[in-house]
Short mmCIF file of C-alpha atoms in Angstrom, two decimals:
data_model
loop_
_atom_site.label_atom_id
_atom_site.label_comp_id
_atom_site.label_asym_id
_atom_site.label_seq_id
_atom_site.Cartn_x
_atom_site.Cartn_y
_atom_site.Cartn_z
CA UNK A 1 23.71 70.11 9.93
CA UNK A 2 25.38 66.79 9.65
CA UNK A 3 24.21 63.35 9.81
CA UNK A 4 24.93 60.98 11.95
CA UNK A 5 27.01 57.27 10.59
CA UNK A 6 24.42 54.24 10.48
CA UNK A 7 24.62 52.40 13.57
CA UNK A 8 24.95 48.16 13.19
CA UNK A 9 21.82 47.29 14.23
CA UNK A 10 20.68 49.03 11.48
CA UNK A 11 22.98 47.57 9.32
CA UNK A 12 21.90 44.19 9.57
CA UNK A 13 18.71 44.94 9.18
CA UNK A 14 19.27 46.29 5.78
CA UNK A 15 21.69 42.98 4.78
CA UNK A 16 18.91 41.44 5.65
CA UNK A 17 15.91 43.36 3.99
CA UNK A 18 18.82 42.66 1.19
CA UNK A 19 19.20 39.16 1.36
CA UNK A 20 15.50 38.11 1.42
CA UNK A 21 14.55 40.44 -1.68
CA UNK A 22 17.16 38.74 -3.49
CA UNK A 23 15.57 34.97 -2.23
CA UNK A 24 12.19 36.40 -3.16
CA UNK A 25 13.39 37.41 -6.32
CA UNK A 26 15.16 34.53 -7.14
CA UNK A 27 11.49 32.07 -5.64
CA UNK A 28 9.65 34.18 -7.92
CA UNK A 29 12.00 33.36 -11.20
CA UNK A 30 13.02 29.85 -10.95
CA UNK A 31 10.65 28.92 -7.95
CA UNK A 32 8.47 26.48 -10.83
CA UNK A 33 11.68 24.91 -11.35
CA UNK A 34 13.56 24.58 -7.35
CA UNK A 35 9.27 22.28 -7.14
CA UNK A 36 10.20 20.35 -10.07
CA UNK A 37 13.42 19.60 -8.33
CA UNK A 38 12.75 18.35 -4.91
CA UNK A 39 9.52 16.21 -6.89
CA UNK A 40 12.70 14.73 -8.24
CA UNK A 41 14.31 14.44 -4.67
CA UNK A 42 11.48 12.74 -3.55
CA UNK A 43 10.90 10.23 -6.61
CA UNK A 44 15.43 9.37 -5.45
CA UNK A 45 14.26 8.85 -1.39
CA UNK A 46 10.45 6.35 -2.50
CA UNK A 47 13.54 4.16 -4.61
CA UNK A 48 16.12 4.33 -1.51
CA UNK A 49 12.80 3.58 0.72
CA UNK A 50 12.33 0.35 -1.59
CA UNK A 51 15.47 -1.16 -1.86
CA UNK A 52 15.63 -0.58 2.25
CA UNK A 53 11.39 -2.92 2.19
CA UNK A 54 13.74 -5.46 -0.14
CA UNK A 55 15.91 -6.85 2.71
CA UNK A 56 12.48 -8.09 4.04
CA UNK A 57 9.24 -8.01 6.44
CA UNK A 58 11.92 -8.67 9.47
CA UNK A 59 13.93 -5.96 8.93
CA UNK A 60 11.55 -3.17 8.13
CA UNK A 61 8.99 -3.72 10.27
CA UNK A 62 9.50 -1.51 12.87
CA UNK A 63 10.21 0.88 10.10
CA UNK A 64 6.88 0.88 8.78
CA UNK A 65 5.50 0.68 12.53
CA UNK A 66 6.91 4.31 13.72
CA UNK A 67 5.62 5.91 10.01
CA UNK A 68 2.50 5.15 10.84
CA UNK A 69 2.53 6.19 14.63
CA UNK A 70 4.44 9.67 13.09
CA UNK A 71 1.72 9.70 10.92
CA UNK A 72 -0.76 9.91 12.61
CA UNK A 73 0.58 11.88 15.30
CA UNK A 74 0.71 14.41 12.83
CA UNK A 75 -2.62 14.09 12.08
CA UNK A 76 -3.81 14.48 15.50
CA UNK A 77 -2.03 18.19 15.78
CA UNK A 78 -3.06 19.08 12.74
CA UNK A 79 -6.69 18.13 14.19
CA UNK A 80 -6.10 20.11 17.52
CA UNK A 81 -4.33 23.23 16.67
CA UNK A 82 -6.07 23.48 12.35
CA UNK A 83 -4.53 25.18 9.96
CA UNK A 84 -5.41 28.44 9.32
CA UNK A 85 -5.34 31.90 12.37
CA UNK A 86 -9.83 31.74 11.61
CA UNK A 87 -10.22 27.64 13.27
CA UNK A 88 -13.39 26.08 13.57
CA UNK A 89 -14.94 24.80 17.15
CA UNK A 90 -13.74 21.61 18.34
CA UNK A 91 -16.81 20.13 17.55
CA UNK A 92 -16.93 20.87 13.39
CA UNK A 93 -13.14 20.56 12.91
CA UNK A 94 -13.96 19.04 9.12
CA UNK A 95 -12.54 22.00 7.02
CA UNK A 96 -9.34 22.47 8.21
CA UNK A 97 -8.46 19.84 5.69
CA UNK A 98 -8.36 23.18 3.63
CA UNK A 99 -5.62 25.74 2.85
CA UNK A 100 -5.41 28.62 4.89
CA UNK A 101 -6.42 31.79 2.56
CA UNK A 102 -4.42 34.56 2.00
CA UNK A 103 -6.14 37.06 3.96
CA UNK A 104 -4.89 34.86 7.41
CA UNK A 105 -2.03 34.89 9.32
CA UNK A 106 1.56 34.86 7.71
CA UNK A 107 2.02 31.67 11.09
CA UNK A 108 -0.83 30.69 9.93
CA UNK A 109 0.58 29.83 5.91
CA UNK A 110 3.40 28.87 7.51
CA UNK A 111 1.75 26.43 10.17
CA UNK A 112 -0.13 24.75 7.34
CA UNK A 113 2.95 24.17 4.85
CA UNK A 114 4.73 22.82 7.52
CA UNK A 115 2.51 20.41 8.44
CA UNK A 116 2.19 19.44 4.19
CA UNK A 117 5.72 18.75 3.84
CA UNK A 118 5.69 16.77 7.10
CA UNK A 119 3.07 14.71 6.00
CA UNK A 120 4.46 15.43 1.61
CA UNK A 121 7.18 12.84 3.11
CA UNK A 122 5.61 10.89 6.12
CA UNK A 123 3.32 8.75 2.79
CA UNK A 124 5.95 8.71 0.21
CA UNK A 125 7.60 6.72 2.68
CA UNK A 126 4.78 4.91 3.66
CA UNK A 127 3.81 4.77 0.47
CA UNK A 128 7.56 3.81 -1.56
CA UNK A 129 7.92 0.86 1.23
CA UNK A 130 4.75 -1.03 0.41
CA UNK A 131 5.20 -0.35 -2.94
CA UNK A 132 7.67 -3.70 -3.80
CA UNK A 133 5.68 -5.83 -0.77
CA UNK A 134 1.76 -5.12 -2.76
CA UNK A 135 4.29 -5.97 -5.97
CA UNK A 136 4.99 -9.07 -4.71
CA UNK A 137 2.55 -10.79 -3.85
CA UNK A 138 0.78 -9.59 -7.00
CA UNK A 139 -0.41 -11.35 -9.61
CA UNK A 140 -0.24 -9.95 -13.69
CA UNK A 141 -2.87 -9.69 -15.41
CA UNK A 142 -5.81 -10.38 -12.43
CA UNK A 143 -7.91 -8.12 -10.13
CA UNK A 144 -4.97 -7.47 -7.57
CA UNK A 145 -2.83 -5.57 -9.71
CA UNK A 146 -4.91 -2.40 -10.63
CA UNK A 147 -4.34 -2.34 -6.76
CA UNK A 148 -0.65 -1.85 -7.07
CA UNK A 149 -1.31 0.61 -9.65
CA UNK A 150 -3.24 3.06 -7.22
CA UNK A 151 -1.06 2.03 -5.55
CA UNK A 152 1.80 3.25 -7.66
CA UNK A 153 -0.23 6.38 -8.51
CA UNK A 154 -0.36 7.41 -5.33
CA UNK A 155 3.06 7.18 -4.81
CA UNK A 156 3.56 9.26 -7.47
CA UNK A 157 2.00 12.73 -6.02
CA UNK A 158 3.43 11.52 -3.25
CA UNK A 159 6.49 13.55 -4.52
CA UNK A 160 4.74 15.97 -7.70
CA UNK A 161 4.45 19.08 -5.38
CA UNK A 162 2.40 20.44 -8.34
CA UNK A 163 0.37 17.51 -7.78
CA UNK A 164 0.00 17.13 -4.40
CA UNK A 165 0.57 20.64 -2.88
CA UNK A 166 -1.81 22.53 -4.69
CA UNK A 167 -4.65 19.14 -6.40
CA UNK A 168 -4.76 17.19 -3.21
CA UNK A 169 -4.14 18.99 -0.09
CA UNK A 170 -6.29 21.63 -2.00
CA UNK A 171 -9.38 19.86 -1.62
CA UNK A 172 -10.66 17.61 1.48
CA UNK A 173 -11.95 15.21 -0.78
CA UNK A 174 -8.79 13.81 -2.79
CA UNK A 175 -7.00 14.27 0.51
CA UNK A 176 -9.71 11.86 2.37
CA UNK A 177 -9.38 9.52 0.07
CA UNK A 178 -5.14 9.66 0.22
CA UNK A 179 -5.97 9.57 3.91
CA UNK A 180 -7.35 5.74 3.59
CA UNK A 181 -6.30 4.39 0.97
CA UNK A 182 -3.06 5.13 2.69
CA UNK A 183 -3.74 3.59 5.79
CA UNK A 184 -5.27 0.82 4.46
CA UNK A 185 -2.81 -0.76 2.54
CA UNK A 186 -0.02 0.13 4.86
CA UNK A 187 -2.83 -1.29 8.16
CA UNK A 188 -3.54 -4.71 5.21
CA UNK A 189 -0.35 -5.60 5.71
CA UNK A 190 0.70 -4.26 9.15
CA UNK A 191 -1.52 -6.19 10.91
CA UNK A 192 0.41 -9.33 9.92
CA UNK A 193 3.69 -8.24 10.22
CA UNK A 194 3.36 -7.89 14.12
CA UNK A 195 0.14 -10.26 14.54
CA UNK A 196 1.79 -13.43 12.98
CA UNK A 197 -0.33 -16.24 12.36
CA UNK A 198 -3.43 -14.57 11.55
CA UNK A 199 -5.16 -14.87 8.10
CA UNK A 200 -5.42 -12.50 5.28
CA UNK A 201 -8.23 -12.06 5.41
CA UNK A 202 -8.98 -11.37 8.84
CA UNK A 203 -6.02 -8.57 8.14
CA UNK A 204 -7.85 -6.89 5.49
CA UNK A 205 -10.99 -7.03 7.61
CA UNK A 206 -9.58 -5.05 10.16
CA UNK A 207 -7.96 -2.42 8.01
CA UNK A 208 -10.70 -1.64 6.98
CA UNK A 209 -12.10 -1.10 9.92
CA UNK A 210 -9.79 0.97 11.12
CA UNK A 211 -9.14 3.24 8.39
CA UNK A 212 -13.01 4.30 8.33
CA UNK A 213 -12.45 5.27 12.80
CA UNK A 214 -9.28 7.38 11.63
CA UNK A 215 -11.16 9.49 8.17
CA UNK A 216 -13.85 9.51 11.28
CA UNK A 217 -11.72 11.14 13.61
CA UNK A 218 -9.94 13.80 10.47
CA UNK A 219 -13.69 14.78 10.90
CA UNK A 220 -15.71 14.98 13.02
CA UNK A 221 -15.32 14.84 16.77
CA UNK A 222 -15.36 12.50 19.87
CA UNK A 223 -17.74 14.40 21.18
CA UNK A 224 -20.26 14.12 17.97
CA UNK A 225 -19.82 10.57 18.82
CA UNK A 226 -21.97 11.37 22.50
CA UNK A 227 -25.42 11.44 20.72
CA UNK A 228 -26.66 8.05 20.29
CA UNK A 229 -27.57 8.89 15.95
CA UNK A 230 -23.56 9.31 15.55
CA UNK A 231 -22.56 6.93 17.58
CA UNK A 232 -25.16 4.31 15.04
CA UNK A 233 -23.86 6.03 11.83
CA UNK A 234 -19.87 5.24 13.34
CA UNK A 235 -21.06 1.87 13.82
CA UNK A 236 -22.94 1.93 10.98
CA UNK A 237 -20.35 2.47 9.06
CA UNK A 238 -17.38 0.23 10.23
CA UNK A 239 -19.61 -2.91 9.36
CA UNK A 240 -19.83 -1.37 6.43
CA UNK A 241 -16.55 -1.13 5.81
CA UNK A 242 -15.14 -4.50 7.06
CA UNK A 243 -18.23 -5.91 4.47
CA UNK A 244 -15.95 -3.77 1.47
CA UNK A 245 -13.08 -5.16 2.38
CA UNK A 246 -15.21 -8.84 3.23
CA UNK A 247 -16.64 -8.80 -0.25
CA UNK A 248 -13.56 -7.28 -2.28
CA UNK A 249 -10.44 -9.02 -1.03
CA UNK A 250 -10.12 -10.44 -3.98
CA UNK A 251 -8.57 -7.03 -5.36
CA UNK A 252 -6.73 -7.07 -2.37
CA UNK A 253 -2.93 -8.98 -3.34
CA UNK A 254 -2.85 -11.68 0.25
CA UNK A 255 0.63 -9.75 1.01
CA UNK A 256 2.52 -10.69 3.06
CA UNK A 257 2.92 -14.14 1.21
CA UNK A 258 3.99 -14.69 -2.68
CA UNK A 259 4.85 -17.44 -4.96
CA UNK A 260 8.64 -17.74 -5.19
CA UNK A 261 8.84 -20.01 -8.12
CA UNK A 262 6.14 -22.35 -9.52
CA UNK A 263 6.77 -24.84 -12.04
CA UNK A 264 4.75 -27.92 -13.31
CA UNK A 265 6.15 -30.67 -14.56
CA UNK A 266 5.21 -35.38 -15.06
CA UNK A 267 7.47 -36.43 -12.26
CA UNK A 268 8.46 -35.63 -9.07
CA UNK A 269 11.56 -37.12 -7.59
CA UNK A 270 11.99 -38.67 -4.23
CA UNK A 271 13.17 -35.17 -2.49
CA UNK A 272 10.17 -33.74 -3.14
CA UNK A 273 11.67 -31.33 -6.88
CA UNK A 274 10.37 -31.95 -10.22
CA UNK A 275 12.33 -33.96 -12.44
CA UNK A 276 11.66 -31.45 -15.60
CA UNK A 277 10.03 -28.10 -15.65
CA UNK A 278 8.11 -27.83 -18.71
CA UNK A 279 6.06 -24.82 -19.65
CA UNK A 280 4.74 -26.42 -23.07
CA UNK A 281 4.29 -30.64 -23.51
CA UNK A 282 2.40 -32.60 -25.85
CA UNK A 283 -0.92 -34.18 -24.98
CA UNK A 284 0.89 -37.72 -25.63
CA UNK A 285 2.46 -37.46 -22.53
CA UNK A 286 0.35 -36.43 -19.89
CA UNK A 287 -0.07 -39.43 -17.98
CA UNK A 288 -0.76 -37.62 -14.85
CA UNK A 289 0.72 -33.13 -14.28
CA UNK A 290 2.18 -32.88 -11.22
CA UNK A 291 2.05 -28.90 -9.22
CA UNK A 292 4.50 -27.61 -7.02
CA UNK A 293 5.15 -24.24 -5.38
CA UNK A 294 7.38 -22.13 -3.35
CA UNK A 295 5.50 -19.65 -1.34
CA UNK A 296 7.53 -17.30 0.98
CA UNK A 297 5.19 -16.91 3.87
CA UNK A 298 7.67 -14.28 6.68
CA UNK A 299 4.33 -13.66 8.21
CA UNK A 300 4.29 -16.72 9.27
CA UNK A 301 1.36 -19.27 7.23
CA UNK A 302 -2.05 -17.92 9.08
CA UNK A 303 -3.88 -19.26 5.79
CA UNK A 304 -5.12 -23.01 4.29
CA UNK A 305 -3.35 -22.62 0.79
CA UNK A 306 -4.76 -24.23 -2.33
CA UNK A 307 -4.28 -25.02 -5.82
CA UNK A 308 -6.52 -25.09 -8.12
CA UNK A 309 -5.78 -26.06 -11.71
CA UNK A 310 -7.46 -24.67 -14.72
CA UNK A 311 -7.76 -24.94 -18.81
CA UNK A 312 -8.70 -22.30 -20.25
CA UNK A 313 -9.89 -20.22 -17.44
CA UNK A 314 -11.99 -22.82 -15.95
CA UNK A 315 -11.82 -24.65 -13.46
CA UNK A 316 -10.38 -28.37 -13.75
CA UNK A 317 -10.09 -29.91 -10.47
CA UNK A 318 -9.68 -27.55 -6.42
CA UNK A 319 -6.99 -30.32 -4.85
CA UNK A 320 -8.27 -28.66 -0.83
CA UNK A 321 -4.52 -30.04 0.69
CA UNK A 322 -1.87 -30.05 -1.40
CA UNK A 323 0.78 -31.89 0.13
CA UNK A 324 3.03 -29.39 2.27
CA UNK A 325 7.20 -31.02 2.01
CA UNK A 326 10.40 -29.44 2.58
CA UNK A 327 11.96 -27.50 1.07
CA UNK A 328 14.15 -23.70 1.23
CA UNK A 329 13.58 -22.08 4.85
CA UNK A 330 11.04 -19.39 4.56
CA UNK A 331 8.84 -20.91 2.08
CA UNK A 332 6.18 -22.95 2.43
CA UNK A 333 6.46 -25.86 -0.43
CA UNK A 334 3.75 -26.92 -2.35
CA UNK A 335 2.34 -30.17 -3.66
CA UNK A 336 -0.71 -31.04 -5.87
CA UNK A 337 -0.86 -33.46 -8.94
CA UNK A 338 -4.24 -34.09 -11.48
CA UNK A 339 -4.25 -37.47 -13.35
CA UNK A 340 -6.72 -40.08 -14.57
CA UNK A 341 -10.15 -39.27 -14.74
CA UNK A 342 -9.78 -35.34 -12.94
CA UNK A 343 -8.39 -34.83 -16.47
CA UNK A 344 -10.86 -33.60 -18.39
CA UNK A 345 -11.13 -35.75 -22.15
CA UNK A 346 -9.21 -32.34 -24.52
CA UNK A 347 -6.67 -32.07 -22.89
CA UNK A 348 -5.01 -29.27 -25.81
CA UNK A 349 -5.15 -25.51 -24.46
CA UNK A 350 -3.78 -22.72 -21.76
CA UNK A 351 -3.58 -24.60 -18.60
CA UNK A 352 -2.52 -22.32 -15.08
CA UNK A 353 -1.99 -23.55 -11.43
CA UNK A 354 -3.96 -20.76 -9.16
CA UNK A 355 -2.36 -20.47 -5.35
CA UNK A 356 -5.28 -19.52 -3.73
CA UNK A 357 -6.76 -19.00 0.10
CA UNK A 358 -9.61 -20.42 1.56
CA UNK A 359 -10.83 -16.92 1.05
CA UNK A 360 -10.12 -16.81 -2.22
CA UNK A 361 -7.50 -14.42 -2.01
CA UNK A 362 -5.70 -15.27 -5.61
CA UNK A 363 -1.64 -15.21 -3.92
CA UNK A 364 0.17 -16.69 -7.34
CA UNK A 365 -0.15 -18.27 -10.83
CA UNK A 366 1.81 -21.39 -12.42
CA UNK A 367 0.54 -21.28 -16.54
CA UNK A 368 1.83 -23.21 -18.70
CA UNK A 369 0.63 -24.46 -22.32
CA UNK A 370 -0.48 -27.90 -23.49
CA UNK A 371 -0.63 -28.75 -27.02
CA UNK A 372 -2.07 -31.19 -30.03
#
């Protein structure tokens, strides 16, 4: 008996199976190369975000806010729906960061991969957006440069699929630390961007409080805080986080402020500019020294800024209220002078003028040399 020809549906099924097998074969042979190719694409996309952020805080603040809100929404979905078929109870969702195992359903694995991919792209956008602001606010060779270096490493890690998917997202502690550091850096910039005229230290402390709260909401159900013991633990850790930010403020650049130009010279003109800008001068030419610094304040002047004159790293004079003179638009021009009895007997050495907030955060540094 002659068999009937295959139906159109069976033909489509055969074609689908063939394409699927072909795709699996390509992925098995070139999957690692495609992984790295996507990483290079993500890095290029991050560079474009950096270039966009160069337009300034006023142009990009709403982009940053939308990124944070979208990211928090994804975290909420991740927490509610879980990452695998074997969901934990709502009372203890801490382990939901862990990826589903091979025993879980394909749908659960797909949900986890989608969540990871979306999170990764949001991380990339936030971190590369933050980098230029922190870079400009940091001072090379000081403690706050370490914060920028860590931010750069996190941005790079977010573009490397092998690192992010296989290392960070598979270890709950690493994922939580990555989560917290990114949120802290983002909120430190967003608070003064939204609430202008805010002291940078207040923004830093507020960012620390939000970061600790976000950490707890990721790992613990809101119901758990109905217990007095858990609520006391939450309040205690928030206070500890705020105190850590307060005492560790020297490690964090005072975003979004930065020094656009700084110079020192022996005399000033009537309009507040220096008659000449010097980087090296002889002791015989010194009767007085004048420092002029232009500080860009895109979020307004919420801080009192001081000049601290140093010789060989030791404070020589602290000008608690440097004169403010008219400068370029969007900047605060500070001017201070040292001379007479305030000058040390031994003038030769490496000098610097630090621009600091009243809370001790370093905004920028001007270095010059005095020779004999």
